[in-house]
């Protein structure tokens, strides 16, 4: 099964890609380092082609609340648009979003 891991070169994503590959899946690490940018949409259509599952473990580059919200709204919108353009062939989508908050 082809599984695209958005954020697949980060701390959690790289471990997930390794585990999925070890379990026999075609795991694709999707991140700016691999030519996939969820903020601009660059490379998304190509990465999602033929995927059955998309796992999003990306993280915002800032912890400032407004920047975090903007990152996730934009990246999620671009990811959903790319899935739609790919024909909606990813029947299962797992989305995980995490961020830290700091109480001052």
mmCIF file of C-alpha atoms in Angstrom:
data_model
loop_
_atom_site.group_PDB
_atom_site.id
_atom_site.type_symbol
_atom_site.label_atom_id
_atom_site.label_comp_id
_atom_site.label_asym_id
_atom_site.label_seq_id
_atom_site.Cartn_x
_atom_site.Cartn_y
_atom_site.Cartn_z
ATOM 1 C CA UNK A 1 0.000 0.000 0.000
ATOM 2 C CA UNK A 2 1.302 3.480 -0.843
ATOM 3 C CA UNK A 3 1.307 5.716 2.212
ATOM 4 C CA UNK A 4 2.294 9.370 1.912
ATOM 5 C CA UNK A 5 3.646 10.825 5.145
ATOM 6 C CA UNK A 6 3.414 14.630 5.120
ATOM 7 C CA UNK A 7 6.172 15.781 7.427
ATOM 8 C CA UNK A 8 7.938 12.519 6.644
ATOM 9 C CA UNK A 9 11.469 13.830 7.179
ATOM 10 C CA UNK A 10 10.795 15.230 10.659
ATOM 11 C CA UNK A 11 11.262 13.569 14.027
ATOM 12 C CA UNK A 12 7.994 11.615 14.096
ATOM 13 C CA UNK A 13 7.486 11.346 10.329
ATOM 14 C CA UNK A 14 10.889 9.786 9.646
ATOM 15 C CA UNK A 15 10.225 7.098 12.254
ATOM 16 C CA UNK A 16 6.813 6.426 10.710
ATOM 17 C CA UNK A 17 8.284 6.158 7.196
ATOM 18 C CA UNK A 18 10.898 3.692 8.469
ATOM 19 C CA UNK A 19 8.283 1.596 10.260
ATOM 20 C CA UNK A 20 5.885 1.550 7.295
ATOM 21 C CA UNK A 21 8.691 0.591 4.912
ATOM 22 C CA UNK A 22 9.837 -2.168 7.259
ATOM 23 C CA UNK A 23 6.257 -3.470 7.309
ATOM 24 C CA UNK A 24 6.245 -3.724 3.504
ATOM 25 C CA UNK A 25 4.423 -0.534 2.538
ATOM 26 C CA UNK A 26 5.523 1.966 -0.076
ATOM 27 C CA UNK A 27 6.109 4.850 2.312
ATOM 28 C CA UNK A 28 6.729 8.254 0.753
ATOM 29 C CA UNK A 29 8.215 11.030 2.884
ATOM 30 C CA UNK A 30 6.604 14.274 1.744
ATOM 31 C CA UNK A 31 8.303 17.445 2.961
ATOM 32 C CA UNK A 32 10.071 20.506 1.576
ATOM 33 C CA UNK A 33 13.301 18.468 1.706
ATOM 34 C CA UNK A 34 11.780 15.986 -0.746
ATOM 35 C CA UNK A 35 10.192 18.622 -2.994
ATOM 36 C CA UNK A 36 6.730 18.651 -1.415
ATOM 37 C CA UNK A 37 5.545 21.906 0.128
ATOM 38 C CA UNK A 38 2.081 21.973 1.653
ATOM 39 C CA UNK A 39 2.146 25.768 2.013
ATOM 40 C CA UNK A 40 2.687 26.404 -1.709
ATOM 41 C CA UNK A 41 1.216 23.149 -3.017
ATOM 42 C CA UNK A 42 4.469 22.373 -4.840
ATOM 43 C CA UNK A 43 4.871 18.626 -5.452
ATOM 44 C CA UNK A 44 1.646 17.591 -3.705
ATOM 45 C CA UNK A 45 -0.150 16.201 -6.757
ATOM 46 C CA UNK A 46 2.831 14.073 -7.725
ATOM 47 C CA UNK A 47 3.352 12.783 -4.187
ATOM 48 C CA UNK A 48 -0.312 11.799 -3.791
ATOM 49 C CA UNK A 49 -0.585 9.996 -7.116
ATOM 50 C CA UNK A 50 -1.636 6.413 -6.397
ATOM 51 C CA UNK A 51 -1.659 6.818 -2.615
ATOM 52 C CA UNK A 52 -4.158 4.857 -0.580
ATOM 53 C CA UNK A 53 -3.381 6.628 2.697
ATOM 54 C CA UNK A 54 -2.134 10.085 3.639
ATOM 55 C CA UNK A 55 -0.752 10.665 7.132
ATOM 56 C CA UNK A 56 -0.063 14.265 8.078
ATOM 57 C CA UNK A 57 2.412 14.713 10.930
ATOM 58 C CA UNK A 58 3.690 18.096 9.818
ATOM 59 C CA UNK A 59 4.347 20.844 12.311
ATOM 60 C CA UNK A 60 4.135 24.603 12.088
ATOM 61 C CA UNK A 61 7.462 26.443 11.889
ATOM 62 C CA UNK A 62 6.329 28.827 14.641
ATOM 63 C CA UNK A 63 4.615 28.473 17.991
ATOM 64 C CA UNK A 64 2.928 31.877 17.779
ATOM 65 C CA UNK A 65 -0.830 31.093 17.793
ATOM 66 C CA UNK A 66 -1.801 33.131 14.709
ATOM 67 C CA UNK A 67 1.107 31.709 12.689
ATOM 68 C CA UNK A 68 0.207 28.161 13.750
ATOM 69 C CA UNK A 69 -3.406 28.661 12.701
ATOM 70 C CA UNK A 70 -2.391 30.146 9.350
ATOM 71 C CA UNK A 71 0.055 27.286 8.697
ATOM 72 C CA UNK A 72 -2.498 24.561 9.365
ATOM 73 C CA UNK A 73 -5.347 26.283 7.515
ATOM 74 C CA UNK A 74 -3.175 26.804 4.437
ATOM 75 C CA UNK A 75 -1.408 23.439 4.454
ATOM 76 C CA UNK A 76 -4.600 21.483 5.110
ATOM 77 C CA UNK A 77 -6.468 23.382 2.380
ATOM 78 C CA UNK A 78 -3.687 22.677 -0.120
ATOM 79 C CA UNK A 79 -3.526 19.023 0.892
ATOM 80 C CA UNK A 80 -7.287 18.559 0.497
ATOM 81 C CA UNK A 81 -7.258 20.359 -2.863
ATOM 82 C CA UNK A 82 -4.439 18.133 -4.114
ATOM 83 C CA UNK A 83 -6.327 15.034 -2.971
ATOM 84 C CA UNK A 84 -9.419 16.244 -4.796
ATOM 85 C CA UNK A 85 -7.418 16.933 -7.964
ATOM 86 C CA UNK A 86 -5.892 13.466 -7.722
ATOM 87 C CA UNK A 87 -9.415 12.115 -8.085
ATOM 88 C CA UNK A 88 -10.001 11.439 -4.417
ATOM 89 C CA UNK A 89 -8.272 8.096 -4.775
ATOM 90 C CA UNK A 90 -6.999 8.123 -1.199
ATOM 91 C CA UNK A 91 -9.905 6.288 0.493
ATOM 92 C CA UNK A 92 -8.404 6.605 3.943
ATOM 93 C CA UNK A 93 -6.880 9.754 5.360
ATOM 94 C CA UNK A 94 -5.278 9.914 8.769
ATOM 95 C CA UNK A 95 -4.497 13.404 9.983
ATOM 96 C CA UNK A 96 -2.481 14.068 13.120
ATOM 97 C CA UNK A 97 -1.694 17.584 14.165
ATOM 98 C CA UNK A 98 0.329 18.446 17.197
ATOM 99 C CA UNK A 99 1.669 21.621 18.652
ATOM 100 C CA UNK A 100 3.004 22.774 21.954
ATOM 101 C CA UNK A 101 1.569 25.643 23.863
ATOM 102 C CA UNK A 102 3.460 27.723 26.338
ATOM 103 C CA UNK A 103 1.821 29.284 29.324
ATOM 104 C CA UNK A 104 3.626 32.510 30.167
#
